[in-house]
Tab-separated table of C-alpha atoms and ligand atoms in Angstrom:
chain	number	residue	atom	x	y	z
A	916	MET	CA	-0.170	0.137	-0.086
A	917	ASN	CA	2.714	2.340	0.655
A	918	VAL	CA	4.908	1.691	-2.068
A	919	ALA	CA	1.489	2.727	-4.475
A	920	ASP	CA	1.164	5.709	-2.180
A	921	SER	CA	4.612	6.780	-2.704
A	922	GLU	CA	4.261	6.182	-6.793
A	923	LEU	CA	1.207	8.296	-6.461
A	924	VAL	CA	3.279	11.034	-4.730
A	925	GLU	CA	5.864	10.833	-7.136
A	926	GLY	CA	3.897	10.973	-10.062
A	927	LEU	CA	2.049	14.168	-8.545
A	928	LEU	CA	5.605	16.092	-7.683
A	929	GLN	CA	6.886	14.813	-11.416
A	930	LYS	CA	3.700	16.306	-12.900
A	931	GLU	CA	4.645	19.752	-11.043
A	932	GLY	CA	8.228	19.637	-12.432
A	933	TYR	CA	10.057	18.333	-9.439
A	934	LEU	CA	12.820	15.634	-10.085
A	935	PRO	CA	14.277	12.736	-8.257
A	936	ALA	CA	17.522	13.760	-6.548
A	937	VAL	CA	20.645	11.993	-7.518
A	938	ASN	CA	21.679	11.678	-3.889
A	939	ILE	CA	19.635	12.603	-0.653
A	940	LYS	CA	22.661	14.709	0.232
A	941	ASN	CA	21.701	17.122	-2.235
A	942	ALA	CA	17.927	16.863	-2.144
A	943	ASP	CA	15.877	19.897	-1.675
A	944	ALA	CA	13.053	18.082	0.069
A	945	VAL	CA	12.984	14.254	1.310
A	946	PHE	CA	9.511	12.496	2.302
A	947	VAL	CA	9.330	9.267	4.531
A	948	ASN	CA	5.995	7.659	3.909
A	949	THR	CA	5.069	6.033	6.791
A	950	CYS	CA	3.104	2.846	8.467
A	951	ALA	CA	1.385	2.956	11.999
A	952	ILE	CA	0.296	-0.964	11.887
A	953	ARG	CA	2.824	-2.076	14.355
A	954	GLU	CA	4.940	-0.205	16.893
A	955	HIS	CA	8.079	-1.614	15.124
A	956	ALA	CA	7.100	0.056	11.910
A	957	GLU	CA	6.841	3.183	13.638
A	958	GLU	CA	10.519	2.746	15.337
A	959	LYS	CA	12.034	2.173	11.754
A	960	VAL	CA	10.510	5.425	10.762
A	961	HIS	CA	11.760	7.326	13.928
A	962	SER	CA	15.297	6.181	13.083
A	963	GLN	CA	14.958	6.931	9.580
A	964	LEU	CA	14.012	10.691	10.832
A	965	GLY	CA	17.193	10.897	12.649
A	966	ARG	CA	19.215	10.116	9.820
A	967	TYR	CA	17.592	12.568	8.022
A	968	ASN	CA	17.973	15.242	10.358
A	969	LEU	CA	21.955	14.544	10.486
A	970	ILE	CA	22.019	15.483	6.535
A	971	LYS	CA	19.787	18.301	6.920
A	972	LYS	CA	22.448	19.661	9.337
A	973	GLN	CA	24.890	19.710	6.339
A	974	ASN	CA	22.115	21.186	4.195
A	975	PRO	CA	19.920	23.316	6.583
A	976	ASP	CA	17.568	24.441	3.443
A	977	MET	CA	16.361	20.537	2.971
A	978	ILE	CA	12.590	20.149	3.736
A	979	ILE	CA	12.000	17.099	5.578
A	980	GLY	CA	8.233	15.575	5.315
A	981	VAL	CA	6.268	12.884	7.157
A	982	LEU	CA	3.603	11.320	5.070
A	983	GLY	CA	0.909	8.792	5.435
A	984	CYS	CA	-0.194	6.685	8.657
A	985	MET	CA	2.072	7.789	11.329
A	986	GLY	CA	1.650	11.429	10.025
A	987	GLN	CA	-2.248	11.024	10.405
A	988	ASN	CA	-1.775	9.361	13.784
A	989	LEU	CA	1.297	11.150	15.587
A	990	LYS	CA	1.129	15.061	14.078
A	991	ASP	CA	1.920	16.318	17.506
A	992	ASP	CA	4.322	14.091	18.926
A	993	ILE	CA	6.308	14.240	15.806
A	994	LEU	CA	6.293	18.044	15.668
A	995	GLU	CA	7.160	18.279	19.383
A	996	SER	CA	9.862	15.446	19.465
A	997	ARG	CA	11.336	16.177	16.049
A	998	PRO	CA	11.077	20.469	15.410
A	999	TYR	CA	13.365	19.687	12.223
A	1000	VAL	CA	10.273	18.122	10.672
A	1001	ASP	CA	8.649	20.755	8.017
A	1002	ILE	CA	5.565	19.046	6.770
A	1003	VAL	CA	3.387	16.501	8.282
A	1004	LEU	CA	0.555	15.181	5.498
A	1005	GLY	CA	-2.209	12.221	6.330
A	1006	PRO	CA	-3.123	9.848	3.257
A	1007	ASP	CA	-5.983	11.775	2.166
A	1008	SER	CA	-4.227	14.869	1.624
A	1009	TYR	CA	-1.235	13.992	-0.644
A	1010	ARG	CA	-2.739	16.083	-3.688
A	1011	LYS	CA	-1.965	19.234	-1.415
A	1012	LEU	CA	1.566	18.277	-1.599
A	1013	PRO	CA	2.844	20.662	-4.363
A	1014	GLU	CA	1.015	23.901	-2.968
A	1015	ILE	CA	2.414	22.988	0.287
A	1016	LEU	CA	5.874	22.883	-1.034
A	1017	ASN	CA	5.661	26.112	-2.407
A	1018	ARG	CA	4.000	27.549	1.021
A	1019	LYS	CA	6.839	26.214	3.045
A	1020	ILE	CA	9.652	27.715	0.709
A	1021	VAL	CA	8.020	31.389	1.183
A	1022	ASN	CA	6.981	30.728	4.837
A	1023	GLN	CA	9.339	28.704	7.010
A	1024	LYS	CA	6.471	27.708	9.611
A	1025	SER	CA	5.671	23.783	9.752
A	1026	ILE	CA	2.669	22.485	7.769
A	1027	VAL	CA	0.355	20.138	8.894
A	1028	ASP	CA	-2.755	18.493	6.960
A	1029	THR	CA	-4.119	15.402	8.296
A	1030	LYS	CA	-7.798	15.971	7.590
A	1031	LEU	CA	-9.396	12.493	6.304
A	1032	SER	CA	-11.737	13.023	3.445
A	1033	ARG	CA	-14.733	10.649	2.819
A	1034	PHE	CA	-14.301	10.867	-1.063
A	1035	GLU	CA	-10.525	11.258	-1.797
A	1036	VAL	CA	-9.398	7.999	-4.150
A	1037	TYR	CA	-6.979	9.723	-6.671
A	1038	ASN	CA	-8.896	8.909	-9.418
A	1039	ASP	CA	-7.188	11.174	-12.022
A	1040	LEU	CA	-3.787	10.689	-11.073
A	1041	PHE	CA	-1.357	8.214	-12.783
A	1042	PRO	CA	1.359	6.718	-10.266
A	1043	SER	CA	4.783	7.198	-11.235
A	1044	ARG	CA	5.803	3.449	-11.515
A	1045	LYS	CA	9.454	2.168	-12.105
A	1046	LYS	CA	9.791	-0.113	-14.847
A	1047	GLY	CA	9.184	-3.939	-13.672
A	1048	ILE	CA	6.657	-6.600	-13.673
A	1049	ASN	CA	4.034	-5.680	-11.316
A	1050	ALA	CA	2.145	-2.676	-11.057
A	1051	TRP	CA	0.103	-1.894	-7.925
A	1052	ILE	CA	-3.167	-0.345	-8.583
A	1053	SER	CA	-5.088	1.000	-5.508
A	1054	ILE	CA	-8.857	0.263	-5.695
A	1055	MET	CA	-10.257	1.414	-2.580
A	1056	ARG	CA	-9.125	3.248	0.450
A	1057	GLY	CA	-9.959	3.085	4.158
A	1058	CYS	CA	-11.562	0.554	6.263
A	1059	ASP	CA	-14.857	0.281	8.212
A	1060	LYS	CA	-14.273	-2.806	9.934
A	1061	PHE	CA	-12.884	-1.783	13.047
A	1062	CYS	CA	-11.176	-4.871	14.166
A	1063	THR	CA	-10.258	-3.821	17.561
A	1064	PHE	CA	-6.182	-4.236	17.554
A	1065	CYS	CA	-6.039	-2.307	14.438
A	1066	ILE	CA	-5.131	1.386	13.612
A	1067	VAL	CA	-5.872	1.228	9.843
A	1068	PRO	CA	-9.643	2.878	10.440
A	1069	PHE	CA	-8.177	5.645	12.122
A	1070	THR	CA	-5.317	6.194	10.166
A	1071	ARG	CA	-6.498	5.854	6.790
A	1072	GLY	CA	-10.522	6.748	7.268
A	1073	ARG	CA	-13.877	5.321	5.869
A	1074	GLU	CA	-14.009	3.302	3.090
A	1075	ARG	CA	-14.585	4.611	-0.585
A	1076	SER	CA	-13.878	3.032	-3.918
A	1077	ARG	CA	-12.738	4.171	-7.372
A	1078	SER	CA	-15.169	3.808	-10.408
A	1079	ILE	CA	-14.393	0.688	-12.638
A	1080	ALA	CA	-13.677	2.927	-15.511
A	1081	SER	CA	-11.101	4.522	-13.804
A	1082	ILE	CA	-9.175	1.375	-12.516
A	1083	VAL	CA	-9.367	0.097	-16.207
A	1084	ALA	CA	-7.713	3.257	-17.620
A	1085	GLU	CA	-5.249	2.946	-15.338
A	1086	THR	CA	-4.600	-0.808	-15.600
A	1087	GLU	CA	-4.520	-0.298	-19.503
A	1088	GLN	CA	-2.089	2.480	-19.393
A	1089	ALA	CA	-0.056	0.249	-16.903
A	1090	VAL	CA	-0.067	-2.441	-19.625
A	1091	ALA	CA	0.894	-0.126	-22.383
A	1092	ASP	CA	3.830	0.591	-20.075
A	1093	GLY	CA	4.734	-3.061	-20.103
A	1094	PHE	CA	3.527	-4.428	-16.799
A	1095	VAL	CA	2.278	-8.130	-17.128
A	1096	GLU	CA	1.049	-8.633	-13.670
A	1097	ILE	CA	-1.546	-6.286	-11.936
A	1098	THR	CA	-2.092	-6.168	-8.289
A	1099	LEU	CA	-5.425	-4.669	-6.920
A	1100	LEU	CA	-4.853	-2.997	-3.681
A	1101	GLY	CA	-7.098	-1.905	-0.557
A	1102	GLN	CA	-7.133	-2.230	2.974
A	1103	ASN	CA	-10.284	-4.384	2.359
A	1104	VAL	CA	-9.671	-5.213	-1.124
A	1105	ASN	CA	-12.879	-7.157	-1.636
A	1106	SER	CA	-15.009	-4.981	0.206
A	1107	TYR	CA	-14.800	-2.786	-3.154
A	1108	LYS	CA	-18.270	-1.014	-4.022
A	1109	HIS	CA	-18.850	1.674	-6.412
A	1110	GLU	CA	-22.398	2.537	-7.274
A	1111	ASN	CA	-23.759	-0.894	-7.995
A	1112	GLU	CA	-20.540	-2.479	-8.974
A	1113	ASP	CA	-18.928	-5.362	-6.565
A	1114	PHE	CA	-15.522	-7.004	-6.329
A	1115	SER	CA	-16.443	-9.511	-8.738
A	1116	LYS	CA	-17.622	-7.238	-11.347
A	1117	LEU	CA	-14.387	-5.143	-11.229
A	1118	LEU	CA	-12.234	-8.520	-11.281
A	1119	MET	CA	-13.930	-9.324	-14.489
A	1120	ALA	CA	-13.422	-5.956	-15.999
A	1121	VAL	CA	-9.893	-6.274	-15.355
A	1122	ALA	CA	-9.560	-9.609	-16.324
A	1123	ASP	CA	-10.854	-8.298	-20.000
A	1124	ILE	CA	-8.249	-5.960	-20.666
A	1125	LYS	CA	-5.956	-7.142	-23.510
A	1126	GLY	CA	-2.432	-7.711	-22.556
A	1127	VAL	CA	-3.009	-8.276	-18.714
A	1128	LYS	CA	-1.352	-11.830	-18.016
A	1129	ARG	CA	-1.697	-12.228	-14.357
A	1130	ILE	CA	-3.747	-10.419	-11.813
A	1131	ARG	CA	-3.480	-10.519	-7.864
A	1132	TYR	CA	-5.185	-8.820	-5.028
A	1133	THR	CA	-4.775	-8.101	-1.596
A	1134	SER	CA	-5.931	-7.839	1.009
A	1135	PRO	CA	-9.017	-9.446	1.601
A	1136	HIS	CA	-11.389	-9.942	4.611
A	1137	PRO	CA	-13.178	-13.728	4.951
A	1138	GLN	CA	-16.296	-11.989	5.406
A	1139	ASP	CA	-16.412	-10.434	2.112
A	1140	ILE	CA	-15.268	-13.928	0.239
A	1141	ASN	CA	-18.343	-14.776	-1.673
A	1142	SER	CA	-19.264	-17.712	-4.335
A	1143	GLU	CA	-19.492	-15.228	-7.025
A	1144	LEU	CA	-16.100	-13.940	-6.237
A	1145	LEU	CA	-14.786	-17.711	-6.405
A	1146	GLU	CA	-16.843	-18.118	-9.686
A	1147	VAL	CA	-14.757	-15.455	-11.290
A	1148	MET	CA	-11.674	-16.567	-10.323
A	1149	ALA	CA	-12.504	-20.265	-11.284
A	1150	THR	CA	-13.517	-19.059	-14.874
A	1151	HIS	CA	-10.633	-16.718	-15.658
A	1152	ASP	CA	-7.215	-17.999	-16.252
A	1153	THR	CA	-5.104	-14.652	-15.713
A	1154	ILE	CA	-6.544	-14.298	-12.135
A	1155	CYS	CA	-4.077	-16.170	-9.996
A	1156	ASN	CA	-4.992	-19.150	-8.037
A	1157	TYR	CA	-4.301	-17.606	-4.769
A	1158	ILE	CA	-6.272	-16.010	-1.782
A	1159	HIS	CA	-4.694	-14.074	1.183
A	1160	LEU	CA	-7.085	-15.298	4.025
A	1161	PRO	CA	-6.032	-13.765	7.195
A	1162	LEU	CA	-6.875	-15.961	10.042
A	1163	GLN	CA	-5.673	-13.953	12.866
A	1164	ALA	CA	-6.783	-16.144	15.885
A	1165	GLY	CA	-7.922	-19.776	16.505
A	1166	SER	CA	-10.234	-19.014	19.294
A	1167	ASN	CA	-13.837	-17.864	19.204
A	1168	ARG	CA	-13.462	-16.112	22.308
A	1169	ILE	CA	-10.802	-14.093	21.131
A	1170	LEU	CA	-11.860	-13.460	17.441
A	1171	GLN	CA	-14.902	-12.173	19.020
A	1172	ARG	CA	-12.689	-10.050	21.435
A	1173	MET	CA	-10.812	-8.962	17.949
A	1174	ASN	CA	-14.448	-8.071	16.434
A	1175	ARG	CA	-13.347	-10.306	13.637
A	1176	THR	CA	-17.033	-11.203	12.559
A	1177	TYR	CA	-16.301	-15.156	12.205
A	1178	THR	CA	-15.905	-17.862	14.026
A	1179	LYS	CA	-12.891	-20.665	13.392
A	1180	GLU	CA	-15.629	-23.091	12.280
A	1181	HIS	CA	-16.903	-20.652	9.730
A	1182	PHE	CA	-13.204	-19.967	8.854
A	1183	ILE	CA	-12.462	-23.609	8.367
A	1184	GLY	CA	-15.619	-24.209	6.324
A	1185	LEU	CA	-14.793	-21.299	4.148
A	1186	VAL	CA	-11.377	-22.800	3.321
A	1187	ASP	CA	-12.949	-26.245	2.543
A	1188	TYR	CA	-15.365	-24.319	0.373
A	1189	ILE	CA	-12.397	-22.341	-1.529
A	1190	ARG	CA	-10.599	-25.802	-2.061
A	1191	ASP	CA	-13.459	-27.037	-3.801
A	1192	VAL	CA	-14.223	-24.288	-6.065
A	1193	LEU	CA	-10.525	-24.025	-6.664
A	1194	PRO	CA	-8.323	-26.959	-6.783
A	1195	ASN	CA	-4.710	-26.364	-6.067
A	1196	VAL	CA	-5.477	-22.837	-4.701
A	1197	GLY	CA	-2.711	-21.210	-2.753
A	1198	ILE	CA	-3.945	-19.979	0.646
A	1199	SER	CA	-1.694	-17.662	2.877
A	1200	THR	CA	-2.631	-16.077	6.102
A	1201	ASP	CA	-2.125	-13.470	9.126
A	1202	ILE	CA	-1.904	-14.352	12.412
A	1203	ILE	CA	-1.498	-12.474	15.683
A	1204	VAL	CA	-0.210	-14.095	18.673
A	1205	GLY	CA	-0.823	-12.734	22.353
A	1206	PHE	CA	-3.870	-10.842	21.726
A	1207	PRO	CA	-5.007	-9.278	25.109
A	1208	GLY	CA	-6.224	-12.097	27.107
A	1209	GLU	CA	-5.194	-14.834	25.124
A	1210	THR	CA	-4.777	-17.884	27.440
A	1211	ASP	CA	-2.171	-20.881	26.649
A	1212	GLU	CA	-5.481	-23.272	25.667
A	1213	GLU	CA	-6.595	-20.352	23.502
A	1214	PHE	CA	-3.253	-20.040	21.683
A	1215	GLU	CA	-3.269	-23.993	21.419
A	1216	GLU	CA	-6.772	-23.136	19.404
A	1217	THR	CA	-4.676	-20.898	16.767
A	1218	LEU	CA	-2.172	-23.943	16.343
A	1219	ASP	CA	-5.137	-26.408	16.052
A	1220	VAL	CA	-6.704	-24.373	13.198
A	1221	MET	CA	-3.337	-24.214	11.505
A	1222	LYS	CA	-3.066	-27.641	11.441
A	1223	LYS	CA	-6.572	-28.224	9.856
A	1224	VAL	CA	-5.872	-25.874	7.215
A	1225	LYS	CA	-2.310	-26.390	6.461
A	1226	PHE	CA	-1.922	-22.818	4.915
A	1227	ASP	CA	0.697	-22.388	2.093
A	1228	SER	CA	2.280	-19.533	4.067
A	1229	ALA	CA	1.565	-17.353	6.547
A	1230	PHE	CA	2.591	-13.496	7.864
A	1231	THR	CA	2.930	-13.924	11.728
A	1232	PHE	CA	2.802	-11.018	14.192
A	1233	LYS	CA	3.484	-10.417	17.840
A	1234	TYR	CA	0.257	-8.216	18.973
A	1235	SER	CA	1.381	-4.711	19.154
A	1236	SER	CA	-0.669	-2.276	21.349
A	1237	ARG	CA	-1.771	0.632	18.853
A	1238	PRO	CA	-2.769	3.603	21.368
A	1239	GLY	CA	-6.386	4.735	20.375
A	1240	THR	CA	-7.610	1.146	19.566
A	1241	LYS	CA	-10.182	-0.586	21.476
A	1242	ALA	CA	-7.690	-3.375	22.192
A	1243	SER	CA	-4.878	-1.214	23.528
A	1244	GLU	CA	-7.525	-0.169	26.603
A	1245	PHE	CA	-7.889	-3.960	27.341
A	1246	SER	CA	-6.234	-4.471	30.967
A	1247	ASP	CA	-5.093	-8.087	30.585
A	1248	HIS	CA	-2.139	-7.398	28.281
A	1249	ILE	CA	0.310	-10.541	27.737
A	1250	SER	CA	3.934	-10.173	28.358
A	1251	GLU	CA	6.343	-9.636	25.754
A	1252	GLU	CA	7.931	-13.124	26.715
A	1253	VAL	CA	4.924	-15.186	26.314
A	1254	LYS	CA	4.328	-13.226	22.630
A	1255	LYS	CA	7.618	-14.271	21.591
A	1256	GLU	CA	7.510	-17.669	22.589
A	1257	ARG	CA	4.196	-17.970	20.765
A	1258	LEU	CA	5.570	-16.682	17.824
A	1259	GLN	CA	8.255	-18.931	17.696
A	1260	GLN	CA	5.890	-22.075	17.830
A	1261	VAL	CA	3.841	-20.442	15.166
A	1262	ILE	CA	6.619	-19.792	12.914
A	1263	GLU	CA	7.992	-23.318	13.224
A	1264	LEU	CA	4.675	-24.953	12.725
A	1265	GLN	CA	3.938	-22.690	9.393
A	1266	LYS	CA	7.535	-23.835	8.287
A	1267	LYS	CA	6.603	-27.337	8.434
A	1268	HIS	CA	3.391	-26.844	6.495
A	1269	THR	CA	4.796	-24.780	3.878
A	1270	LEU	CA	7.218	-27.775	3.275
A	1271	GLU	CA	4.462	-30.016	3.296
A	1272	ARG	CA	2.266	-28.265	0.927
A	1273	ASN	CA	5.389	-27.259	-1.344
A	1274	ARG	CA	6.235	-30.979	-1.626
A	1275	GLU	CA	2.782	-31.802	-2.872
A	1276	SER	CA	3.685	-29.511	-6.221
A	1277	VAL	CA	7.021	-31.840	-6.714
A	1278	GLY	CA	6.570	-33.821	-10.129
A	1279	SER	CA	4.175	-31.298	-11.561
A	1280	VAL	CA	4.936	-28.768	-14.255
A	1281	GLU	CA	4.224	-25.401	-13.120
A	1282	THR	CA	3.741	-22.411	-15.000
A	1283	VAL	CA	6.357	-19.505	-13.620
A	1284	LEU	CA	6.587	-15.771	-14.378
A	1285	VAL	CA	10.272	-14.947	-14.453
A	1286	GLU	CA	10.678	-12.185	-12.057
A	1287	LYS	CA	14.153	-11.467	-11.113
A	1288	GLU	CA	17.326	-13.066	-10.814
A	1289	SER	CA	17.786	-15.557	-7.714
A	1290	LYS	CA	19.424	-14.566	-4.818
A	1291	LYS	CA	21.232	-18.073	-4.405
A	1292	SER	CA	23.107	-17.771	-7.733
A	1293	SER	CA	23.460	-15.652	-10.972
A	1294	THR	CA	22.886	-18.668	-13.336
A	1295	TYR	CA	19.281	-18.895	-11.709
A	1296	TRP	CA	16.159	-17.053	-12.050
A	1297	ALA	CA	13.247	-16.831	-9.414
A	1298	GLY	CA	9.723	-16.517	-10.504
A	1299	ARG	CA	6.056	-17.187	-8.828
A	1300	THR	CA	3.550	-19.907	-9.509
A	1301	ASP	CA	0.179	-18.374	-9.954
A	1302	SER	CA	-0.627	-20.008	-6.411
A	1303	ASN	CA	2.117	-17.771	-5.614
A	1304	LYS	CA	5.281	-20.097	-4.835
A	1305	TRP	CA	8.252	-18.960	-5.318
A	1306	VAL	CA	10.281	-21.331	-7.810
A	1307	ILE	CA	14.423	-21.173	-8.157
A	1308	PHE	CA	15.292	-22.678	-11.677
A	1309	ASP	CA	18.310	-22.221	-14.193
A	1310	LYS	CA	18.267	-19.723	-16.387
A	1311	GLY	CA	18.267	-21.694	-19.607
A	1312	ASN	CA	17.417	-18.911	-22.418
A	1313	ALA	CA	14.548	-17.782	-20.550
A	1314	LYS	CA	14.193	-13.815	-20.167
A	1315	ILE	CA	12.552	-11.834	-17.399
A	1316	LYS	CA	8.681	-11.453	-17.750
A	1317	ASP	CA	8.620	-14.771	-19.814
A	1318	PHE	CA	5.992	-17.305	-18.727
A	1319	VAL	CA	7.881	-20.731	-18.805
A	1320	PRO	CA	6.659	-24.397	-17.777
A	1321	VAL	CA	9.081	-25.366	-15.073
A	1322	LEU	CA	9.240	-29.192	-13.895
A	1323	ILE	CA	9.306	-28.882	-9.699
A	1324	THR	CA	12.041	-31.231	-8.714
A	1325	ALA	CA	12.558	-30.511	-5.023
A	1326	ALA	CA	10.722	-28.264	-2.125
A	1327	LYS	CA	13.500	-26.745	0.304
A	1328	GLY	CA	12.988	-24.497	2.956
A	1329	VAL	CA	10.150	-21.852	1.950
A	1330	SER	CA	10.394	-22.312	-1.924
A	1331	LEU	CA	10.489	-24.801	-4.549
A	1332	HIS	CA	13.349	-25.918	-7.145
A	1333	GLY	CA	12.990	-26.839	-10.820
A	1334	ASP	CA	14.104	-27.347	-14.066
A	1335	LEU	CA	12.834	-25.107	-17.193
A	1336	VAL	CA	10.918	-27.517	-19.586
A	1337	HIS	CA	11.552	-27.237	-23.314
A	1338	GLN	CA	8.505	-25.908	-25.065
A	1339	GLU	CA	8.172	-29.163	-27.285
A	1340	GLU	CA	8.561	-31.167	-24.283
A	1341	ALA	CA	5.707	-28.817	-22.769
A	1342	HIS	CA	3.503	-29.626	-25.390
A	1343	ALA	CA	3.556	-33.205	-24.674
A	1344	VAL	CA	3.249	-32.648	-21.147
B	1771	SAH	N1	-7.332	-5.657	6.257
B	1771	SAH	C1	-6.408	-7.002	6.246
B	1771	SAH	C2	-5.183	-6.674	7.064
B	1771	SAH	C3	-4.336	-5.408	6.846
B	1771	SAH	S1	-3.428	-4.964	8.240
B	1771	SAH	C4	-7.300	-8.032	7.133
B	1771	SAH	O1	-8.607	-7.559	7.713
B	1771	SAH	O2	-7.283	-8.950	7.041
B	1771	SAH	C5	-2.103	-6.500	8.035
B	1771	SAH	C6	-2.466	-7.384	9.301
B	1771	SAH	O3	-1.524	-6.800	10.139
B	1771	SAH	C7	-3.255	-7.744	9.763
B	1771	SAH	O4	-3.988	-8.722	9.016
B	1771	SAH	C8	-2.998	-8.089	11.082
B	1771	SAH	O5	-2.363	-9.704	11.097
B	1771	SAH	C9	-1.467	-7.416	11.291
B	1771	SAH	N2	-1.827	-6.379	12.356
B	1771	SAH	C10	-2.988	-5.127	12.440
B	1771	SAH	N3	-2.915	-4.663	13.645
B	1771	SAH	C11	-1.660	-5.597	14.294
B	1771	SAH	C12	-1.483	-5.193	15.616
B	1771	SAH	N4	-1.813	-4.041	16.328
B	1771	SAH	N5	-0.613	-5.769	16.204
B	1771	SAH	C13	-0.150	-7.078	15.302
B	1771	SAH	N6	-0.609	-7.296	14.174
B	1771	SAH	C14	-1.478	-6.554	13.787
B	1772	SF4	FE1	-7.689	-3.259	10.097
B	1772	SF4	FE2	-8.247	-5.412	8.263
B	1772	SF4	FE3	-9.721	-5.038	10.321
B	1772	SF4	FE4	-9.852	-3.347	8.607
B	1772	SF4	S1	-10.590	-5.365	8.486
B	1772	SF4	S2	-9.599	-3.155	10.656
B	1772	SF4	S3	-7.409	-2.978	8.176
B	1772	SF4	S4	-7.478	-5.675	10.312
């Protein structure tokens, strides 16, 4: 989301004639686009700002701006503790940046704009994207779900969606610019609603655009997965056979305290249904350990759901208290030590499941989009299957952006290894 927002800001500034600095030391302005989802994300921003301040000491006219969720959330703290910050803008105020920059140059005072909007979707702005494989396309902003642990509804404001026409126009532009994979983005991507159109309609419209080879989307909420959406996924080859399905916790009491709106039984039933409609689908998840009041037995239930579902992969987090959220006010917070220990258990279990799931692919031929050179060796490519698994294979004469058939020969760690299948053999397979 922040990469996409930064591209939006860059596009906006370039339109006004600003150019990227070759070296940060010579920059007239530097912006940090921030995330407030966990304390760790905020700590990283604080150390980054400290580094920018050292540069500003050599170049006192350099403008430092804090953009995005932390700006929204912590404007007063930032201005108080970091007087060298010149501009603070929330996620709905990027459009004002050129005007604010001009104002700041004339008048030396710090400027803050963190007004949230019910309408801003940046419909008419084209992000400035680096050349590559995947284009992030933001389709909706904000969140109305108010999970009790989460800061997003406060920093990003109310849910609002762009029109299908504007999303299609941006996708066509991205295809013309050479992108082959499109990822539709939103805090709650599948609760997309514009006039009478829902997320399934939007997916169909994007799938119909010529030249789009792969479509992904993130992050969906289990509550908004429905049969139409699965049907559209099943009937369109370009929509990847992959769903990110955040579980968060496996105990019904904790889920209710989190305000997640589903039970563990519903979640497990949903996974079974998804796997029926979409055979071989890749399913990943998000898990939070140590939510306030989570007992050992309740934590065991998270492990139990993981064992029943066997996710292909998982993003796992220690609960991080976010001031202003309902859960931060609960009185039964869990110690850091217990959270750490639970996180370790979740990570270990997931590693085992990822390997087990990946082993199921050994012996099959997968279509892989060549994305980059493998970190392992310059003679290997790394690319993903449509079920979102990384595959490492000998380069042969494949090129970046090619879709190639790869025979999966092994599952190691969290990735797959394979051999390119020559086109003639691929037809035989
Ligand atoms: N809208 C998505 C998630 C977006 S935030 C959904 O509802 O599924 C991405 C992930 O960050 C969440 O799924 C959650 O696992 C994690 N997260 C959010 N707030 C958190 C917090 N306070 N502490 C720890 N993890 C958190
Ligand atoms: Fe946060 Fe997702 Fe819940 Fe919205 S649905 S409050 S973004 S975790």
